[in-house]
XYZ file of C-alpha atoms in Angstrom:
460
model
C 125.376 -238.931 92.873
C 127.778 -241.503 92.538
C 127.739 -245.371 92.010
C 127.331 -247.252 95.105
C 131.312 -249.111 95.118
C 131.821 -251.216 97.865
C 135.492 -249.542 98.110
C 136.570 -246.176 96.073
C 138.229 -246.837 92.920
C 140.836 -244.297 91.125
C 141.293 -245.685 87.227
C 143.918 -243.704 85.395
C 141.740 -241.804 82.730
C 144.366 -241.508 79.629
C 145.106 -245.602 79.760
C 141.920 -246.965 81.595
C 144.439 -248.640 84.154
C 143.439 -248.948 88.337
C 145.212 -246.890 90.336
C 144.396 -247.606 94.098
C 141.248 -248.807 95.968
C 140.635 -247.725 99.018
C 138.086 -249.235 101.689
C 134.975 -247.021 102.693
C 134.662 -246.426 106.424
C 132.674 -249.126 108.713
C 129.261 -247.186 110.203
C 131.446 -247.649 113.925
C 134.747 -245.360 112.577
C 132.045 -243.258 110.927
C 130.078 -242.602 114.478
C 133.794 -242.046 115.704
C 134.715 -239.555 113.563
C 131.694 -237.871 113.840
C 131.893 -237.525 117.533
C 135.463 -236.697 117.162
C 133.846 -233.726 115.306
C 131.696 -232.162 117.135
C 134.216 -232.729 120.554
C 136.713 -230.970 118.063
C 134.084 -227.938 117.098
C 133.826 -226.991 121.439
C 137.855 -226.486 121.219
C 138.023 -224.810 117.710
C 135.150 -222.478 118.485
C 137.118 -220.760 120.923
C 140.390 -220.433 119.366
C 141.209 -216.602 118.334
C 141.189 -215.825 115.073
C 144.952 -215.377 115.120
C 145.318 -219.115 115.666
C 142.637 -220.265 112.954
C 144.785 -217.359 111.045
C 148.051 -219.170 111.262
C 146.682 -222.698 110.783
C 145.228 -221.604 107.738
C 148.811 -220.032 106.329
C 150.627 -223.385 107.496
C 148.020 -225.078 105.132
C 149.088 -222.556 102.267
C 152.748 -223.291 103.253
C 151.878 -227.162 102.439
C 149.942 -226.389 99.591
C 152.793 -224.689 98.050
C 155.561 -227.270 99.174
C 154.040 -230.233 97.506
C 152.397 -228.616 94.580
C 154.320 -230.373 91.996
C 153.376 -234.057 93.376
C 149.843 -232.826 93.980
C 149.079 -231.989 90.465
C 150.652 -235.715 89.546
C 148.084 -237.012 91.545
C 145.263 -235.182 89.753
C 146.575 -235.740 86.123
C 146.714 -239.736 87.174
C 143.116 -240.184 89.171
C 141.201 -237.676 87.277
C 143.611 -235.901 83.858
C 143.646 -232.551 84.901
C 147.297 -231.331 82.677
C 150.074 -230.836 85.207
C 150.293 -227.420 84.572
C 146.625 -226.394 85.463
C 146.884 -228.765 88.361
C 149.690 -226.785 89.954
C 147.947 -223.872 89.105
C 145.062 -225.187 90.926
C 146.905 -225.828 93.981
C 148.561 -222.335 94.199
C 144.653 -221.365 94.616
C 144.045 -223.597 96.997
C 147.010 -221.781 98.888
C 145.499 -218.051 98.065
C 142.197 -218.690 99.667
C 143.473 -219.958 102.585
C 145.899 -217.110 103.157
C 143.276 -214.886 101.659
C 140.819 -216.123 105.228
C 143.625 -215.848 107.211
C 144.342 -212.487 106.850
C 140.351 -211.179 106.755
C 138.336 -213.964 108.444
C 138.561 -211.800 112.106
C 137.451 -208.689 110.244
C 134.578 -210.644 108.456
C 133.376 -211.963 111.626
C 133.396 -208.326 113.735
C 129.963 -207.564 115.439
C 127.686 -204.616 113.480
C 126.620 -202.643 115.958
C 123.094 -201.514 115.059
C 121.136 -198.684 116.370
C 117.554 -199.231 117.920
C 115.451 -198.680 121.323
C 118.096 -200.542 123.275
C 120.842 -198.405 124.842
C 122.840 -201.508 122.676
C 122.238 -204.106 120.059
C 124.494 -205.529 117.517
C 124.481 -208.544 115.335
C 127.648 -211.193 115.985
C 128.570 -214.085 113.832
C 129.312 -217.344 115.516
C 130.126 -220.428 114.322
C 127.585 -223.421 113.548
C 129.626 -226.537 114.103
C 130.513 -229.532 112.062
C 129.840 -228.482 108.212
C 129.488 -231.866 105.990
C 131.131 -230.672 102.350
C 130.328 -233.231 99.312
C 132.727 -232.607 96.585
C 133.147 -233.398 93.116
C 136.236 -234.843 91.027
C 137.150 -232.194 88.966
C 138.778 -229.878 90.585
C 139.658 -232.087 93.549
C 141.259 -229.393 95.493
C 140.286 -226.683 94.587
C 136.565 -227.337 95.529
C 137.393 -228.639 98.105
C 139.797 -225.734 100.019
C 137.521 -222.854 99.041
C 134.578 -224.508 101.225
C 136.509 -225.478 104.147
C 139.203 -222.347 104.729
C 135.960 -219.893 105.458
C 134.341 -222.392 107.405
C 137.450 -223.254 109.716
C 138.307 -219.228 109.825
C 134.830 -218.847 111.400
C 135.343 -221.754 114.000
C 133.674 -224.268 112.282
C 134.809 -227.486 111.706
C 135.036 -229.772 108.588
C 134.232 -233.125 107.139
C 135.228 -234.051 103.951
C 133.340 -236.626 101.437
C 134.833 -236.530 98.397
C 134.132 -238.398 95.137
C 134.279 -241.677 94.545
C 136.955 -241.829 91.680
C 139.538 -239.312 93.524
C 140.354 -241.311 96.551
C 143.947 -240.676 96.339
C 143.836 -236.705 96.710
C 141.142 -237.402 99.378
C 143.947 -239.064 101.055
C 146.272 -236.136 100.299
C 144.089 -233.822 101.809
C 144.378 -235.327 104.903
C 147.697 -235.904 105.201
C 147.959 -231.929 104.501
C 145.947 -231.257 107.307
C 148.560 -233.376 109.592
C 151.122 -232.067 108.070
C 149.551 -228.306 108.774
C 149.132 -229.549 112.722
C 145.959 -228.673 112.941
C 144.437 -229.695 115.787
C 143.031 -233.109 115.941
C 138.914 -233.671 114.187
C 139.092 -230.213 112.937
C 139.426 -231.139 109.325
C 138.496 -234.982 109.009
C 138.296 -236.914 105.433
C 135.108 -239.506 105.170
C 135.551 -241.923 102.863
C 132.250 -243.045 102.173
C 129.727 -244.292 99.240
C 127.263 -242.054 98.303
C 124.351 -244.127 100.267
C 126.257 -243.384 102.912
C 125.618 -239.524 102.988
C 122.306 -239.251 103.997
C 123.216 -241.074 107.552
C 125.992 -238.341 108.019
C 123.959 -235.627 107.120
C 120.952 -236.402 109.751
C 123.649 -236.867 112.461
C 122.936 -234.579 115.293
C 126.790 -233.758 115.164
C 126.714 -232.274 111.326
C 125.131 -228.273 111.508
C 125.830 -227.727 107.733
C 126.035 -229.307 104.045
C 127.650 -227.662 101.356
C 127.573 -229.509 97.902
C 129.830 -229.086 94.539
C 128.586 -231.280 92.102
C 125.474 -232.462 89.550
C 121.684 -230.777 89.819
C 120.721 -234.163 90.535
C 122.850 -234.712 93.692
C 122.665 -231.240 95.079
C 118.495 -231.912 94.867
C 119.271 -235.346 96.406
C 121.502 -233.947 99.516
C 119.365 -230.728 100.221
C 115.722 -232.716 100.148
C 117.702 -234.933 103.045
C 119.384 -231.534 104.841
C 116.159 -229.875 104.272
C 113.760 -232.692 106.051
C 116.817 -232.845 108.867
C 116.507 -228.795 109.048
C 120.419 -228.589 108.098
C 121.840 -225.781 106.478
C 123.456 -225.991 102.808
C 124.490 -224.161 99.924
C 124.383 -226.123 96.609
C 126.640 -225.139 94.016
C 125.569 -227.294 91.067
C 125.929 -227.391 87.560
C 125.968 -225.485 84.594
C 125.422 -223.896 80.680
C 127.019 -220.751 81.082
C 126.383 -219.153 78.275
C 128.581 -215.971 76.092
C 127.203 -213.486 74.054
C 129.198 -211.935 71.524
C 127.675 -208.513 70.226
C 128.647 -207.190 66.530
C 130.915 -204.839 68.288
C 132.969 -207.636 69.841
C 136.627 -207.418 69.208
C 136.524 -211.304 67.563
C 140.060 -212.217 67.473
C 140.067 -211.704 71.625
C 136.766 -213.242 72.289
C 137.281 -216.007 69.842
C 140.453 -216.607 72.016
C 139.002 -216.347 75.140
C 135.908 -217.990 74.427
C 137.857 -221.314 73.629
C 139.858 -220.971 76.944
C 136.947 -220.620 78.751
C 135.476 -223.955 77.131
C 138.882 -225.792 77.598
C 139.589 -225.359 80.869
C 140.111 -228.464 82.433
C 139.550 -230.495 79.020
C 135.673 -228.633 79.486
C 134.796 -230.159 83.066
C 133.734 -227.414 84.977
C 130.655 -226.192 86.201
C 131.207 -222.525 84.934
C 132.950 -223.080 82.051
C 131.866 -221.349 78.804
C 129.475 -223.557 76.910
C 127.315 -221.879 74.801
C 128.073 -218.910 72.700
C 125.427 -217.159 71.315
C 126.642 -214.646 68.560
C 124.666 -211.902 66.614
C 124.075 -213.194 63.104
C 125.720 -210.558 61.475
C 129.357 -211.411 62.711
C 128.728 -215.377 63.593
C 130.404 -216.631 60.251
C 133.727 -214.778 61.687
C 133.232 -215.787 65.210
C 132.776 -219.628 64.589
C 135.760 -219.840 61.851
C 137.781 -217.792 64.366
C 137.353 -220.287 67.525
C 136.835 -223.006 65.143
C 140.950 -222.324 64.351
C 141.311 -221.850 67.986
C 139.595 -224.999 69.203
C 141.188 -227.480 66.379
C 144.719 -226.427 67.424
C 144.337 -228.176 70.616
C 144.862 -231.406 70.785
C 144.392 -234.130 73.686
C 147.423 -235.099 75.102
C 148.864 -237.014 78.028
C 147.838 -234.740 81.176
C 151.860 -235.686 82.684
C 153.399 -233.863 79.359
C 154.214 -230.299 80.544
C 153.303 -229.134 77.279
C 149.600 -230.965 77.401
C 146.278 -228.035 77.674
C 143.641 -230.438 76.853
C 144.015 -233.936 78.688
C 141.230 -236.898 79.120
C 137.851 -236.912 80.131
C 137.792 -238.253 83.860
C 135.620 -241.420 82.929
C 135.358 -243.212 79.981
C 131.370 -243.245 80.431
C 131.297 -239.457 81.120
C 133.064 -239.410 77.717
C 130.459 -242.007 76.005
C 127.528 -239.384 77.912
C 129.616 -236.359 76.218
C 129.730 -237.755 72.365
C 125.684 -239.326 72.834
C 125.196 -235.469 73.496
C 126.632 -234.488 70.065
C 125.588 -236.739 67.978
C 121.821 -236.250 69.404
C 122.491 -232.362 68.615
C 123.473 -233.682 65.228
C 120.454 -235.389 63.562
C 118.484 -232.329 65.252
C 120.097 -229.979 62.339
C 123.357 -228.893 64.357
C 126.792 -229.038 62.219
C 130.207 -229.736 62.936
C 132.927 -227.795 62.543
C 135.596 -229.532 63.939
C 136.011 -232.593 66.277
C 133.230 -234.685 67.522
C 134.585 -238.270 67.125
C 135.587 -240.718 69.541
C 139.242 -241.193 68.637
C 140.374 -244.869 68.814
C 142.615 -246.275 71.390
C 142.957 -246.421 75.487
C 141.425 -243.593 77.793
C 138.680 -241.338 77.699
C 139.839 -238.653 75.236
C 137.741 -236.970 73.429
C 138.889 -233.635 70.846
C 137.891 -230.314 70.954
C 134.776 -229.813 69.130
C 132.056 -227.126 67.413
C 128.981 -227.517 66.714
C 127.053 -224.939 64.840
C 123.828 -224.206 64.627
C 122.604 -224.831 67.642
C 119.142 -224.295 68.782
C 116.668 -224.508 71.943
C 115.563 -228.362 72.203
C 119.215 -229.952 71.295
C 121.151 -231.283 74.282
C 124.582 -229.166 73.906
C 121.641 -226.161 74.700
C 119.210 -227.877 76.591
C 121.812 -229.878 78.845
C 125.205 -229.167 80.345
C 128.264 -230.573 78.416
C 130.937 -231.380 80.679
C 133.633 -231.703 77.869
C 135.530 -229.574 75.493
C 132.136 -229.078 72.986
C 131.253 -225.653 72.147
C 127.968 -224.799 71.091
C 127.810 -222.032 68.604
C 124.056 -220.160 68.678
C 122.749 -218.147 65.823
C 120.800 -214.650 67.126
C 119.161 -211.980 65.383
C 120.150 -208.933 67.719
C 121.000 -207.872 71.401
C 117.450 -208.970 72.681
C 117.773 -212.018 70.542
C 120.815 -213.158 72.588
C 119.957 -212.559 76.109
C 116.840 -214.342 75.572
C 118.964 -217.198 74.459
C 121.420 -216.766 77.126
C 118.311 -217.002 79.521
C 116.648 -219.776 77.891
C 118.373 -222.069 80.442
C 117.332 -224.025 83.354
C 121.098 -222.757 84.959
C 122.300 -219.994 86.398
C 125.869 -220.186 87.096
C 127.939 -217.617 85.174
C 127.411 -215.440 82.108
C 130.129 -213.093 79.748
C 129.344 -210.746 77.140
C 131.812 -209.236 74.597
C 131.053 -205.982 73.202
C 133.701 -202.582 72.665
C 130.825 -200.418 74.331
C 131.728 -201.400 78.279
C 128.951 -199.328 79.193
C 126.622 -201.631 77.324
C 128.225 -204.911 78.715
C 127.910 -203.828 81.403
C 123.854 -203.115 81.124
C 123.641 -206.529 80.506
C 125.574 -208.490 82.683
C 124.117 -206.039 85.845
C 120.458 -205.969 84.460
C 119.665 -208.894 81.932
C 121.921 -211.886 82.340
C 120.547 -214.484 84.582
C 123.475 -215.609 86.948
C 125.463 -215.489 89.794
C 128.561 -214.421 88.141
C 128.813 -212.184 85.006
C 131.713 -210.875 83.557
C 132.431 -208.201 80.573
C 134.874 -208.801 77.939
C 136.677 -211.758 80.258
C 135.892 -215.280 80.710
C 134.231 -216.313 83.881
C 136.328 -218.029 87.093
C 136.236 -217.576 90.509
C 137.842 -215.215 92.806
C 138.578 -215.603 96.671
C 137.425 -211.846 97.139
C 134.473 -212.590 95.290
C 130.718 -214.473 96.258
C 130.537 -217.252 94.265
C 127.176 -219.178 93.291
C 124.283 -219.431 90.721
C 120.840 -219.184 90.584
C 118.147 -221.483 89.267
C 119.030 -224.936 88.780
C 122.826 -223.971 89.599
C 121.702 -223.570 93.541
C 121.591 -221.610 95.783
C 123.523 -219.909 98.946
C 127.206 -217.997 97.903
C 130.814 -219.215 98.597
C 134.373 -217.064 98.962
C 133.962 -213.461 100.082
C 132.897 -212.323 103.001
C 129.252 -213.994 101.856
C 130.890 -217.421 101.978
C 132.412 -216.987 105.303
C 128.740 -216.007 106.964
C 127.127 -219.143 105.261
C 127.665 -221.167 108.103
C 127.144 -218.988 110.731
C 124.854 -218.273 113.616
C 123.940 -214.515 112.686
C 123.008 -213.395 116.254
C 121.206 -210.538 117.117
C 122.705 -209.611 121.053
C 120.548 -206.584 122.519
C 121.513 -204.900 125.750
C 119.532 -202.585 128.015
């Protein structure tokens, strides 16, 4: 979790300069909110859907209306590129309207049949839900826990990281803007000590966590001895397998899209690619050409795909990594220097040869570093793929979709695998790992009954 600050601290990442500081909450306005919460939750609980419907599309409508300053905001607190920040925020806007127009169907009672003339389960709202979010996609993360958890009735309370306080800020200024009604959606700004109090509050009914291994263990050992409910989604090492059938100029392509997403910081994106000897020469020239033609830039030039690291020391973490898998026998193909100047930049790199035992396969690399894996054949590679403590998401690339397929349904170890494509999530679609990449599902109609009281009502 994060380093105990006595205020929250945004530092530009691309010139190392402070932003804003903001002050964390007293323990008094922290009781107050909470209590503000859970008087909030009695009201909310009995709204209609239709109302949770249309706050939910005035939240899209706000989205929308400031995406352009909103994506600003991430490129300067954490270098997200302006133009994947706005399309981050146009998500944010989908799975809101994407609740609003099924959360009442997703919450209908099943009527089952059984020795009483009537029974049927119902799905009724918890209360407060607590969600600890990370930096990265500071939005994002952040909308597609809370819009299923308000369209259920639930309410929601917002501790974001430490280094985005400014679209913390944002986010509640949405939710006034929105009108939603007052301790529905409340931002906490708080230190990371500060979590466990919240959590143990008899107010909070739910924790749901975005972030590190280590701080989804931390939060769910406290939920777990306060008997709270959570779903962890945590990190990551997704691995792709390309097959000797693979079409290589597309998965080359995609494969290097998938690892420079959001200059590499994401949980599920591609990090390991584990290719069939026979075509790996190909491969790894191919998305070693791919890879090299992207170059850090300033995340506010509209023509910038790969922008800072978010930290300078996440960036010091990122090249340790390399050069570790280095003088363990990997090669580079491209990249892996720590370019001089301001910022926390760090280029596009491939390593080669990668084996079981170096950190870029052993450990998650939240950067732009792929790591390309040698394998002998098909069984070779999924016991790679598998050879991970994480769970998150998983591609393959073969021409035979009836063989991709196999795999990703039968022998890939994740929550999300994907033929042929690179791996993201979808609002329609439960998202969530396996392993050490926790546990419980968000988006679908999965992550709306999360945090939910699934009652069993029988009638004679």
């Amino acid at each position: 979790m994060e380093n105990n600050l006595p205020q929250l601290e945004a530092v530009e990442p691309s010139t190392g300069r402070v932003l804003r500081r903001l002050p964390v909450l007293a323990p008094a306005e922290i009781e107050r909110r909470l209590r503000a919460a859970a008087q909030a939750f009695e009201a909310w609980r009995r709204t209609s859907p239709a109302e949770r419907s249309a706050a939910l599309r005035s939240l899209a409508g706000r989205l929308r209306a400031r995406k352009d300053e909103l994506a600003r905001l991430m490129a300067g607190e954490m270098g997200k590129p302006v133009v994947q920040g706005r399309a981050e925020v146009e998500k944010c806007a989908w799975v809101c309207e994407y609740y609003a127009e099924h959360g009442a169907d997703f919450l209908q009672a099943e009527s089952v049949t059984t020795d009483w003339p009537r029974s049927y389960v119902a799905f009724v709202p918890l209360g407060p839900v607590l969600g600890v979010m990370p930096w990265n996609f500071p939005f994002w993360q952040v909308f597609r826990a809370a819009a299923p958890a308000l369209a259920a009735g639930n309410v929601f309370l917002l501790k974001h990281a430490s280094n985005v306080p400014g679209c913390a800020e944002a986010v509640a200024d949405l939710v006034r803007q929105a009108h939603l009604p007052e301790g529905v959606f409340q931002v906490l700004p708080i230190r990371s000590d500060q979590v466990g109090q919240v959590i143990e509050h008899p107010a909070v009914r739910g924790v749901t966590v975005t972030g590190s291994t280590a701080a989804g263990r931390a939060v769910a050992a406290r939920a777990g001895a306060a008997l709270k409910k959570t779903v962890l989604e945590l990190g990551g090492s997704d691995p792709y397998v390309i097959l000797e059938d693979a079409d290589l100029d597309r998965a080359a392509e995609t494969c290097a899209l998938a690892r420079l997403i959001n200059t590499g910081q994401s949980c599920i994106a591609a990090k390991r690619f584990i290719v069939v000897e026979g075509v790996r020469a190909r491969f790894e020239a191919r998305l070693t050409e791919y890879m090299r033609a992207r170059s850090p830039g300033d995340p506010m030039d509209e023509q910038t795909t790969v922008g800072p690291l978010a930290r300078r020391d996440l960036r010091d973490q990122l090249h340790a990594q390399v050069e570790a898998s280095l003088r363990l026998g990997a090669r580079c193909l491209c990249g892996g220097r720590v370019p001089d100047g301001p910022g926390a930049f760090y280029p596009p790199t491939v390593l080669t040869d990668v084996r079981p035992g170096m950190p870029v396969f052993d450990e998650e690399t939240f950067g732009p570093v792929a790591a390309v894996v040698p394998a002998r054949d098909e069984n070779d590679a999924i016991r790679l793929a598998n050879l991970s403590p994480y769970g998150l998401g998983a591609a393959v690339f073969t021409r035979d979709v009836a063989r991709g397929e196999r795999m990703a349904r039968e022998h890939l170890e994740a929550g999300v695998c994907v033929v042929n494509d690179y791996v993201r999530s979808d609002p329609r679609l439960p998202f969530g790992g396996i392993k050490d990449s926790g546990y419980g599902r968000e988006l679908g109609i999965f992550g709306l009954r999360e945090f939910v009281n699934i009652k069993s009502v029988c009638i004679r």
